[in-house]
Tab-separated table of C-alpha atoms in Angstrom:
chain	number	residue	atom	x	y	z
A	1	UNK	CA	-53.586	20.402	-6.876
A	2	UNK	CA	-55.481	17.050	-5.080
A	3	UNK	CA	-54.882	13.796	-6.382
A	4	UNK	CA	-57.607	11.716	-7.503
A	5	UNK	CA	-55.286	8.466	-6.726
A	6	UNK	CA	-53.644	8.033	-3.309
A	7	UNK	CA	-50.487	8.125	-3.526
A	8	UNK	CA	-47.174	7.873	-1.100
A	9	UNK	CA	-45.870	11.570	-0.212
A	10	UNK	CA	-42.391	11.635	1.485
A	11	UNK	CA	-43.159	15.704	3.255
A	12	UNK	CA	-40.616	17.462	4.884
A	13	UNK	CA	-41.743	18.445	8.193
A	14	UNK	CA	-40.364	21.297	9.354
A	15	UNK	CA	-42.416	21.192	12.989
A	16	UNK	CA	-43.851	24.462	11.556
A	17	UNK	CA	-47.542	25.623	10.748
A	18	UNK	CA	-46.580	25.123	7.371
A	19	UNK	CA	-45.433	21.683	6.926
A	20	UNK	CA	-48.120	20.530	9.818
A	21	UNK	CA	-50.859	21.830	7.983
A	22	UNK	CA	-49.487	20.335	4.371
A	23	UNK	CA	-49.348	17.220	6.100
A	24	UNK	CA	-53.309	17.436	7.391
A	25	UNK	CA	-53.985	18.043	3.835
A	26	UNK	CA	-51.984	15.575	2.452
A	27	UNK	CA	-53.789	12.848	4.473
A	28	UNK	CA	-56.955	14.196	4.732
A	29	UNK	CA	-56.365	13.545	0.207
A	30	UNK	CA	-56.237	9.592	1.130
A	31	UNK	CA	-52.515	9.935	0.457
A	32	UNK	CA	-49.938	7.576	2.158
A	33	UNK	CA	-47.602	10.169	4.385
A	34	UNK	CA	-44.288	9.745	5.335
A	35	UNK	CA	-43.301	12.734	7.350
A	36	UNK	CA	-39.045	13.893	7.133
A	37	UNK	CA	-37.240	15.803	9.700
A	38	UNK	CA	-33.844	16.472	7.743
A	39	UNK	CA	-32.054	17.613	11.064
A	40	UNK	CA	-29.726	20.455	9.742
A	41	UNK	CA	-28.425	22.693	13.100
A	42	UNK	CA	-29.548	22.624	17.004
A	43	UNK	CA	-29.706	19.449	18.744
A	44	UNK	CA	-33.497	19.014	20.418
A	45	UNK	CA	-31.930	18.641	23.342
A	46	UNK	CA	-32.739	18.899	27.442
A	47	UNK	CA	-31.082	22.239	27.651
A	48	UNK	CA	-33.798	23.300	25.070
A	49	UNK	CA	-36.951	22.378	26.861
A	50	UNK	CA	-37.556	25.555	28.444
A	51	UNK	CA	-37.539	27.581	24.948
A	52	UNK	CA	-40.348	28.520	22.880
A	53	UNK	CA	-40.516	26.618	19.942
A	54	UNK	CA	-39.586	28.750	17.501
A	55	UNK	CA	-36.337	29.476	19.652
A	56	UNK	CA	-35.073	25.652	19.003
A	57	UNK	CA	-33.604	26.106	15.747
A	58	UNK	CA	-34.874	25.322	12.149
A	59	UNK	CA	-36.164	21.647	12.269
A	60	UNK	CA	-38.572	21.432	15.533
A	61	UNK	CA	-38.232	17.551	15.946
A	62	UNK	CA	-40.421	17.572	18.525
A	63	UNK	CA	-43.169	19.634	17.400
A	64	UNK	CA	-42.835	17.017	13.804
A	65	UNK	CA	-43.274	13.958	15.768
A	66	UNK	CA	-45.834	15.391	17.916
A	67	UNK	CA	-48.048	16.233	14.625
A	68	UNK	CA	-47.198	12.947	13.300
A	69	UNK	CA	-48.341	10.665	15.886
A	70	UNK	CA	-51.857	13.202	15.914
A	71	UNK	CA	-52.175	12.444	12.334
A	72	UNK	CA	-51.196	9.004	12.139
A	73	UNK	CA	-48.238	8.576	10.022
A	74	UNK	CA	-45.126	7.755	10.104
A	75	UNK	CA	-42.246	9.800	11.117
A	76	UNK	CA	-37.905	9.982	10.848
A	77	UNK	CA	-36.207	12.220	11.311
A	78	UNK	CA	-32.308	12.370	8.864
A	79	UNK	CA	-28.956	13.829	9.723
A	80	UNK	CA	-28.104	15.906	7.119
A	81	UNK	CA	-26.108	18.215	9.543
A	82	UNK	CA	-22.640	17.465	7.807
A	83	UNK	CA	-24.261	18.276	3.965
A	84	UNK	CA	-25.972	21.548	5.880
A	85	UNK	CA	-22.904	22.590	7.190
A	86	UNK	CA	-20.657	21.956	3.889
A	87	UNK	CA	-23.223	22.903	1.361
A	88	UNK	CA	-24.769	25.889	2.893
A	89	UNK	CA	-23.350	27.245	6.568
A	90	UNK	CA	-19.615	27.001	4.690
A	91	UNK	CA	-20.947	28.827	1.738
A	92	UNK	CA	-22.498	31.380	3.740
A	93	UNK	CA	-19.090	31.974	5.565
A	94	UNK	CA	-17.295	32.086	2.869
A	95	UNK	CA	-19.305	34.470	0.649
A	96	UNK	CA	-19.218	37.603	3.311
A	97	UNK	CA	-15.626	36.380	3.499
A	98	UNK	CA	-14.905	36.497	-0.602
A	99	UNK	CA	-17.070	39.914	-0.813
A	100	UNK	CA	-20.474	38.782	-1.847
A	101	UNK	CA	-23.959	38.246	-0.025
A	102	UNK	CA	-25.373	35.156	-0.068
A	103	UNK	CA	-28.453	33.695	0.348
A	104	UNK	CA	-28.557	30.640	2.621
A	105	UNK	CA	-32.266	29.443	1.913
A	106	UNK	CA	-31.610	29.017	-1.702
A	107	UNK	CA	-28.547	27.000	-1.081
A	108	UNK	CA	-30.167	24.585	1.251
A	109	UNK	CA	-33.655	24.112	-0.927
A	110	UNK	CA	-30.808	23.301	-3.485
A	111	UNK	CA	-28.108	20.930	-2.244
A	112	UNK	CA	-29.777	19.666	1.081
A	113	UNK	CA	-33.542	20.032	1.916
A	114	UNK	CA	-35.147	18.289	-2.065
A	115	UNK	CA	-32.178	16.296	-2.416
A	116	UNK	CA	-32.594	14.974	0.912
A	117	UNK	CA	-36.194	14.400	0.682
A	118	UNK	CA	-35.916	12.900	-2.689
A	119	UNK	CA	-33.187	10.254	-1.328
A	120	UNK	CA	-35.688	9.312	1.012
A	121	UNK	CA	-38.251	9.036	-1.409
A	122	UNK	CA	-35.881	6.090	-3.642
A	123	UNK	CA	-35.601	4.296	-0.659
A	124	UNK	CA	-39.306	4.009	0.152
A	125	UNK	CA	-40.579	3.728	-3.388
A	126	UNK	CA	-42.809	6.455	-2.894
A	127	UNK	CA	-44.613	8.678	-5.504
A	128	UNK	CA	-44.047	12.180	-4.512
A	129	UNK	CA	-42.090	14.288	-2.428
A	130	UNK	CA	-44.020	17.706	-0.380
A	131	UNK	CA	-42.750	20.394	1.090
A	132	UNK	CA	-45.245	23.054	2.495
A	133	UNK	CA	-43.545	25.983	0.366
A	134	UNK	CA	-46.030	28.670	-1.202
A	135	UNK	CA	-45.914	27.929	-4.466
A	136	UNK	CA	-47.172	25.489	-7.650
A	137	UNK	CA	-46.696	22.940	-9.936
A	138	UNK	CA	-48.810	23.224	-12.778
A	139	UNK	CA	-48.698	21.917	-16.843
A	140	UNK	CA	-48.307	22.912	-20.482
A	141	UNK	CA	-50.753	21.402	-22.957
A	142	UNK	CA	-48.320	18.344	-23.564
A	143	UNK	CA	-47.793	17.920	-20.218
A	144	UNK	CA	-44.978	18.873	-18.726
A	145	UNK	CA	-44.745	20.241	-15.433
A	146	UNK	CA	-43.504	23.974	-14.530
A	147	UNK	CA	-43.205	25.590	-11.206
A	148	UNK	CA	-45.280	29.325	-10.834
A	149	UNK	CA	-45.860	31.128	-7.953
A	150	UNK	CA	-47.842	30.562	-4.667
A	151	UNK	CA	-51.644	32.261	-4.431
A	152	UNK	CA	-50.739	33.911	-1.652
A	153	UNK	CA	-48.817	36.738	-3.292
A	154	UNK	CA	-47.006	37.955	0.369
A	155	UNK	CA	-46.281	34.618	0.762
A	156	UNK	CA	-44.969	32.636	-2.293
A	157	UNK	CA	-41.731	31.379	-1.769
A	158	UNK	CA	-41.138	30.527	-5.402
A	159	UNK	CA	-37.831	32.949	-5.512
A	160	UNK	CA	-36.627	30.962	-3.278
A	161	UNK	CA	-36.937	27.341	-5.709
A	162	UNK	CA	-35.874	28.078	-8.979
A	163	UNK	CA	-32.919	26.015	-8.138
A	164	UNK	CA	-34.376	22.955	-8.407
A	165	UNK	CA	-33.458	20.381	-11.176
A	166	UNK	CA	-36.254	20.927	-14.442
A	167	UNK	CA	-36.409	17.179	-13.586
A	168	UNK	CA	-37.799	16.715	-10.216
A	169	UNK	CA	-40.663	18.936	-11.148
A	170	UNK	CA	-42.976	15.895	-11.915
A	171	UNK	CA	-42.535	14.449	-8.686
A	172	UNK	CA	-42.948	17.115	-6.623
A	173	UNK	CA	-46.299	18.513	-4.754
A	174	UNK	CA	-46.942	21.872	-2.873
A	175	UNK	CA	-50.121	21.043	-0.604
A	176	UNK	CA	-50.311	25.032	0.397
A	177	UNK	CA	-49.914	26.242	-2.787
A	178	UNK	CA	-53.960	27.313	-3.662
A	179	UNK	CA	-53.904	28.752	-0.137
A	180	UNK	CA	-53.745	32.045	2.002
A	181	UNK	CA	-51.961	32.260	5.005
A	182	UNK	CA	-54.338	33.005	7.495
A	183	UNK	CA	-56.768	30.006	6.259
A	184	UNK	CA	-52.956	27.646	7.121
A	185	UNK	CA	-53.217	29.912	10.946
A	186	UNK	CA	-57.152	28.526	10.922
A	187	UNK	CA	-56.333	25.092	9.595
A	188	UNK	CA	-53.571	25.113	12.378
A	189	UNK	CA	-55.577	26.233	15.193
A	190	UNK	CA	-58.288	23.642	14.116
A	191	UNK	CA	-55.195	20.933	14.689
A	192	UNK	CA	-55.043	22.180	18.228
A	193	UNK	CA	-51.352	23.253	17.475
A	194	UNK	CA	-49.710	26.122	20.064
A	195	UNK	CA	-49.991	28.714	17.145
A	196	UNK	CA	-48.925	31.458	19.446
A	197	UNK	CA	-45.300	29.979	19.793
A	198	UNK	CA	-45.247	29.173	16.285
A	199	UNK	CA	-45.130	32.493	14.830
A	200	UNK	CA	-42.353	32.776	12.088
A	201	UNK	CA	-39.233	34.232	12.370
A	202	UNK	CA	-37.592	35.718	9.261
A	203	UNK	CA	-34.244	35.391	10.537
A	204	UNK	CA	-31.698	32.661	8.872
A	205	UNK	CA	-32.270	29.358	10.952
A	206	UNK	CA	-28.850	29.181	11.766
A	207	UNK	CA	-28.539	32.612	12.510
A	208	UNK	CA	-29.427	32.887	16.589
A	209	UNK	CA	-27.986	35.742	17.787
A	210	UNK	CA	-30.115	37.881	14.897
A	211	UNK	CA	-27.189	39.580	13.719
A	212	UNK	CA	-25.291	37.634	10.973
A	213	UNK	CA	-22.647	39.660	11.776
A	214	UNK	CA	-21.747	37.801	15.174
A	215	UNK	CA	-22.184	34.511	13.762
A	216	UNK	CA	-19.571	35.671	11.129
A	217	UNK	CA	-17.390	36.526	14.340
A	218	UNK	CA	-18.100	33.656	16.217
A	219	UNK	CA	-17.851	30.937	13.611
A	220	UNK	CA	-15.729	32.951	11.102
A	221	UNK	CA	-12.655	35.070	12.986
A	222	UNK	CA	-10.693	34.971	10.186
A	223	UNK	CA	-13.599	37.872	9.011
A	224	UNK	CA	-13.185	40.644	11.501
A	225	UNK	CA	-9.739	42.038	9.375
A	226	UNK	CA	-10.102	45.710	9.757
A	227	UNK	CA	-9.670	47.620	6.190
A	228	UNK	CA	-9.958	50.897	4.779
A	229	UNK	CA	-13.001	52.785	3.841
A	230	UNK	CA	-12.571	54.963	0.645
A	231	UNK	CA	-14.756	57.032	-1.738
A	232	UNK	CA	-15.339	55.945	-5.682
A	233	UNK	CA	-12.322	57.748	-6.585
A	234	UNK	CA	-10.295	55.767	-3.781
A	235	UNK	CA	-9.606	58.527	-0.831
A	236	UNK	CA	-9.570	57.349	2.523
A	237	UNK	CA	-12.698	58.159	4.400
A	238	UNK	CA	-11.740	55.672	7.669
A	239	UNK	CA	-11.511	52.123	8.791
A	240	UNK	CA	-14.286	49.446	8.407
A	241	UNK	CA	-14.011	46.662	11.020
A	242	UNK	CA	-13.815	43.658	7.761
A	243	UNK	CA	-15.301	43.512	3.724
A	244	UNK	CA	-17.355	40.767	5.228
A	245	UNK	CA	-19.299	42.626	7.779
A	246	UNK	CA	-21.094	45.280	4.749
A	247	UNK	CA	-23.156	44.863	1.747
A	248	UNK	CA	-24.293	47.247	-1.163
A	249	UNK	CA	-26.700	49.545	0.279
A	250	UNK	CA	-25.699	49.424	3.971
A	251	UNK	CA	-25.857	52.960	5.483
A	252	UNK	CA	-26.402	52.238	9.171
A	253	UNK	CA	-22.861	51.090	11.200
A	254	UNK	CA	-20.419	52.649	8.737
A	255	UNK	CA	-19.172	54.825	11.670
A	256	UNK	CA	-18.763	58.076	9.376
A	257	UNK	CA	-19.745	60.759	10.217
A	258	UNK	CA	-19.924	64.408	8.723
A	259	UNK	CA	-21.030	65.798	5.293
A	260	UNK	CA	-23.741	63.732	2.780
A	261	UNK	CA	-24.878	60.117	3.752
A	262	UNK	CA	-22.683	57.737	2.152
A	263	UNK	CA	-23.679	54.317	1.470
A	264	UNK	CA	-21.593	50.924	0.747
A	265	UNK	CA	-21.038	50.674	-3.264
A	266	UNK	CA	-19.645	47.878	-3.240
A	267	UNK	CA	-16.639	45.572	-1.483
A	268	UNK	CA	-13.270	44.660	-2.816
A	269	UNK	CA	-11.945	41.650	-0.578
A	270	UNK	CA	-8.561	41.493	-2.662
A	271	UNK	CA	-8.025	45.177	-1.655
A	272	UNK	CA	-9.482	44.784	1.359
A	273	UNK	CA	-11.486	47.848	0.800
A	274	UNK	CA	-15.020	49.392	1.229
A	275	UNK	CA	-15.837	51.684	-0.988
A	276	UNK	CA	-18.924	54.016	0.004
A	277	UNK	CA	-20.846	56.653	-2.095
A	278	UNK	CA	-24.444	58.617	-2.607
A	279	UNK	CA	-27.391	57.082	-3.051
A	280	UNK	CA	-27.964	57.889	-6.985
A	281	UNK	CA	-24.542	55.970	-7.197
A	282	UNK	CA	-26.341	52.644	-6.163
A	283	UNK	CA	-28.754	52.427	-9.016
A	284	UNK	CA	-27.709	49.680	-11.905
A	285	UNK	CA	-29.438	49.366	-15.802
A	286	UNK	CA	-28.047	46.182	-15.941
A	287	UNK	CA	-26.480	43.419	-14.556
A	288	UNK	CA	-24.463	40.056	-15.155
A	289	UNK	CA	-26.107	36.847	-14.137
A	290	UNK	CA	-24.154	33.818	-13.934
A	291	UNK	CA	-24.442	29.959	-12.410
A	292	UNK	CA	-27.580	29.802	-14.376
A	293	UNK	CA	-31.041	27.129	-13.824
A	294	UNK	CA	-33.283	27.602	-16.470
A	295	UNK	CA	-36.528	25.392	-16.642
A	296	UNK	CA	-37.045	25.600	-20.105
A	297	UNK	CA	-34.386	27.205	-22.147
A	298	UNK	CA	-35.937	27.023	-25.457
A	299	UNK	CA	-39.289	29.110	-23.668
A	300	UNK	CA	-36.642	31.906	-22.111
A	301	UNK	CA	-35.345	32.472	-25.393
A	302	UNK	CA	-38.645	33.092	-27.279
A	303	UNK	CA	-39.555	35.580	-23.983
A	304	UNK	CA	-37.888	38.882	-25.153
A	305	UNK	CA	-39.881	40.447	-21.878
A	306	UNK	CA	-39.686	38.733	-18.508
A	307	UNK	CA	-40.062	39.939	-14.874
A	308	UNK	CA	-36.861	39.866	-12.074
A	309	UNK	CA	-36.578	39.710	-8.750
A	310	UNK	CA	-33.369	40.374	-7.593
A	311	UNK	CA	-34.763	40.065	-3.482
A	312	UNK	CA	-37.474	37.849	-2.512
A	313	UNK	CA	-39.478	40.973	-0.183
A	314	UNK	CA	-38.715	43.071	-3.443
A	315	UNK	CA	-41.456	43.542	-6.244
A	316	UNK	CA	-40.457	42.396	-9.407
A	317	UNK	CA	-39.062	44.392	-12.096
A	318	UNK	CA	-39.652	44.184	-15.788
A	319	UNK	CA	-36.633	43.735	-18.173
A	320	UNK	CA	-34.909	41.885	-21.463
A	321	UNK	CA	-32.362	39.657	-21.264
A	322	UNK	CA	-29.183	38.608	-23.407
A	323	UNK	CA	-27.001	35.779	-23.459
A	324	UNK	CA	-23.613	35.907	-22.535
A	325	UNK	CA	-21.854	33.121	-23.478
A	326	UNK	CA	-23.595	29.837	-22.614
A	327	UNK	CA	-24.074	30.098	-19.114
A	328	UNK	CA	-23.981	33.721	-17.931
A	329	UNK	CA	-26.890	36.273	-18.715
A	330	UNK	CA	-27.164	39.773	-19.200
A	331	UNK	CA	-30.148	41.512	-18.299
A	332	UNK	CA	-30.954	45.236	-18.773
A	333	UNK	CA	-34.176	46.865	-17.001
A	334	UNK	CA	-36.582	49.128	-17.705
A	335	UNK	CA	-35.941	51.341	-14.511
A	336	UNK	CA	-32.961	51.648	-12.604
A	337	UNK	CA	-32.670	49.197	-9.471
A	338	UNK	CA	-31.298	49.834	-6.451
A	339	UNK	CA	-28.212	48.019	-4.845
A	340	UNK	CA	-27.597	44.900	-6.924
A	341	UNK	CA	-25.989	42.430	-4.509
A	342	UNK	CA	-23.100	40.053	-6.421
A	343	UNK	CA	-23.969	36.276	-4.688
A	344	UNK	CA	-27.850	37.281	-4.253
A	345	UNK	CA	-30.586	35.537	-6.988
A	346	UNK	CA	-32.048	36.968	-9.716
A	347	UNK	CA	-35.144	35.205	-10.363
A	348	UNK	CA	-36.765	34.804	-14.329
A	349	UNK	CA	-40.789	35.173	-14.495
A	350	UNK	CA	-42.685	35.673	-17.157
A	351	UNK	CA	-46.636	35.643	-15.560
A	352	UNK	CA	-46.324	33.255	-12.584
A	353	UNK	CA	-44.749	31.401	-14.007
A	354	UNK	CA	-40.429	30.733	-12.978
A	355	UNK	CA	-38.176	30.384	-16.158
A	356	UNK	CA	-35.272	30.070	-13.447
A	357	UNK	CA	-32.500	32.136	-12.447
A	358	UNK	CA	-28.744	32.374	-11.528
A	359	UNK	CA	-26.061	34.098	-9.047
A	360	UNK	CA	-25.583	38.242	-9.607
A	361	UNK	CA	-22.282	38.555	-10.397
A	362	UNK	CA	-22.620	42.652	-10.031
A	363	UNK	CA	-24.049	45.580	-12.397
A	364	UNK	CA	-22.183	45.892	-15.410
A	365	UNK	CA	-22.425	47.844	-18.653
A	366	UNK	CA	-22.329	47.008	-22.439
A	367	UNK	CA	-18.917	47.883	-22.587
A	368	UNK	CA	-17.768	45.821	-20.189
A	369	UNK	CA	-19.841	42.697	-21.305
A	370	UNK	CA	-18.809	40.225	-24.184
A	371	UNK	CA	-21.995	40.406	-25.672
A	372	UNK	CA	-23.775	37.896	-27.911
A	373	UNK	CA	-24.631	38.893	-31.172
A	374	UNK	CA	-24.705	35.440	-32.782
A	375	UNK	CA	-27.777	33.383	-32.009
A	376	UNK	CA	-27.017	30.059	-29.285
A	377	UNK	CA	-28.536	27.291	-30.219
A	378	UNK	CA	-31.083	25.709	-27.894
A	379	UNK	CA	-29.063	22.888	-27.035
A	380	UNK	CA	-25.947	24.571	-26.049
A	381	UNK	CA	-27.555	26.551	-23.392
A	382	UNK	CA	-28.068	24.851	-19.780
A	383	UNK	CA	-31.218	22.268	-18.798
């Protein structure tokens, strides 16, 4: 939503179509830009040249500054490599490692990308911080700010920030958030940008070789410990080549053959096992959510209903929720859901609008759930 008042906007620029275009729209709304590079992975350096650009990593420095200086404000570009690497490349590692599948672009909006751009923003004073993320801030009736989804319904990235603090939300703007992709492609072209070497990739930025699996190799040896494959009642069906390497609902590399298709149930890294099964075994009722963000605890609580999505390219499903203990969360769905993934996000809506989220821990059932029959009060739960 425009500003009637100019304002100063620290953006994160990317050197994508995304953050370029925010930052057209951002100054063509009399605001005062300051554009960000936080440089998180590949150097921008002379060996690089000859790539495309979307072959140079996640941050394009170059293609940032270049936008800046045709736009007229300021550029910098931070080092956050060393928060990048501890707070989301080590997690990364050491989630495939401990058994669960994590998602890297959550981690980074969380602990490097807002907090970096936010940092910035103290030390300039400015107003605002931008990102050029499909989604939307909007407000209650007393004013208080709440994040909901992007127009753009294949595009809104809102699964991927309900990690932020409930707190930042009033200083935070989404210039692309009232807009459809292919108006960003026109706004782009109209920039004179090289759209045809800015196409997306929807690989992890860190992840070159397209296969997380050799960056797990290559960064991670320590992964590639060769285990045992086994059935749901524990007989041997063969060697996997490490519990890092496979996640629920793999079927493709298992390297068994004969009789029905078997599919990875789940991983035990303490065993060092892989246990595969049928399809019909993959589908969960429930399941435990833990490491919690909820905007507004008190409206969760007086939502009986609420829509999950447990994958951001999956629709969302509609389900109840319980609380389990202060900071853990079951929630039970209507229809069964495929291959829960322990370390993936479970995102709260209710409309478009987020509630937050929190870390799968697995699919569970009652039994095996202290469940909360005693109401929590509002203030014990987390803000």
């Amino acid at each position: 939503m425009p500003f009637s008042v100019s304002k100063r906007v620290v953006l994160g620029m990317s050197g994508g179509v995304d953050s370029s275009v925010a930052a057209k729209l951002l100054k063509q709304q009399g605001h005062e830009v300051i554009g960000v590079t936080l440089k998180v992975w590949e150097e921008e350096d002379e060996s690089s040249v000859s790539k495309r650009w979307e072959e140079r990593g996640c941050c394009k420095v170059g293609m940032a500054r270049h936008v800046a200086e045709l736009l007229g404000i300021s550029h910098q570009v931070i080092d956050t490599r060393e928060r990048f690497q501890k707070g989301v490349i080590d997690d990364f590692i050491g989630g495939y490692i401990e058994g669960t599948t994590p998602n890297p672009c959550v981690r980074c909006n969380e602990r490097v990308k807002f907090g970096g751009l936010f940092q910035v923003a103290d030390d300039l004073g400015a107003d605002f911080i931008a990102t050029g993320h499909y989604a939307n801030i909007r407000h209650d009736e007393a004013g208080t700010p709440f994040l909901v989804r992007g127009q753009d319904v294949k595009k809104d990235q809102s699964y991927f920030l309900y990690r932020i603090p409930p707190s930042w939300l009033s200083k935070m703007m989404f210039p692309l958030g009232e807009m459809e992709k292919p108006d960003v492609w026109k706004e782009a072209e109209a920039m004179g940008l090289p759209v045809d070497e800015l196409k997306e990739s929807q690989e992890i930025c860190f992840v070159t070789q397209g296969d997380y699996r050799q960056f797990l190799k290559q960064h991670a040896p320590q992964a590639s410990i060769p285990g045992t494959f086994v059935d749901g009642k524990g007989k041997e069906l063969g060697q996997h080549q490490g519990v890092a390497f496979y996640t629920p609902g793999q079927r493709k590399g298992l390297g068994i053959s004969g009789g029905s298709r078997l599919y990875v149930q789940r991983v035990e890294p303490e065993k060092n096992m892989v246990v595969l099964g049928p399809a019909e075994d993959l589908d969960s009722r429930e399941c435990l959510v833990s490491d919690l963000n909820i905007f507004s605890p008190e409206t969760l609580r007086n939502t009986p209903k609420i829509d999950v999505k447990f994958r951001y390219s999956s629709p969302p499903v509609s389900a109840i929720h319980r609380w389990a203990g202060s900071t853990s969360m079951t929630i039970m769905f209507d229809s069964p859901v495929r291959a829960l993934s322990p370390g993936q996000s479970a995102v709260f809506y209710l409309g478009d609008r987020v509630l937050g989220g929190g870390i799968i821990q697995g699919p569970t059932h009652k039994k095996g759930i202290q469940m909360c029959e005693e109401p929590i009060s509002v203030e014990s739960l987390p803000r």
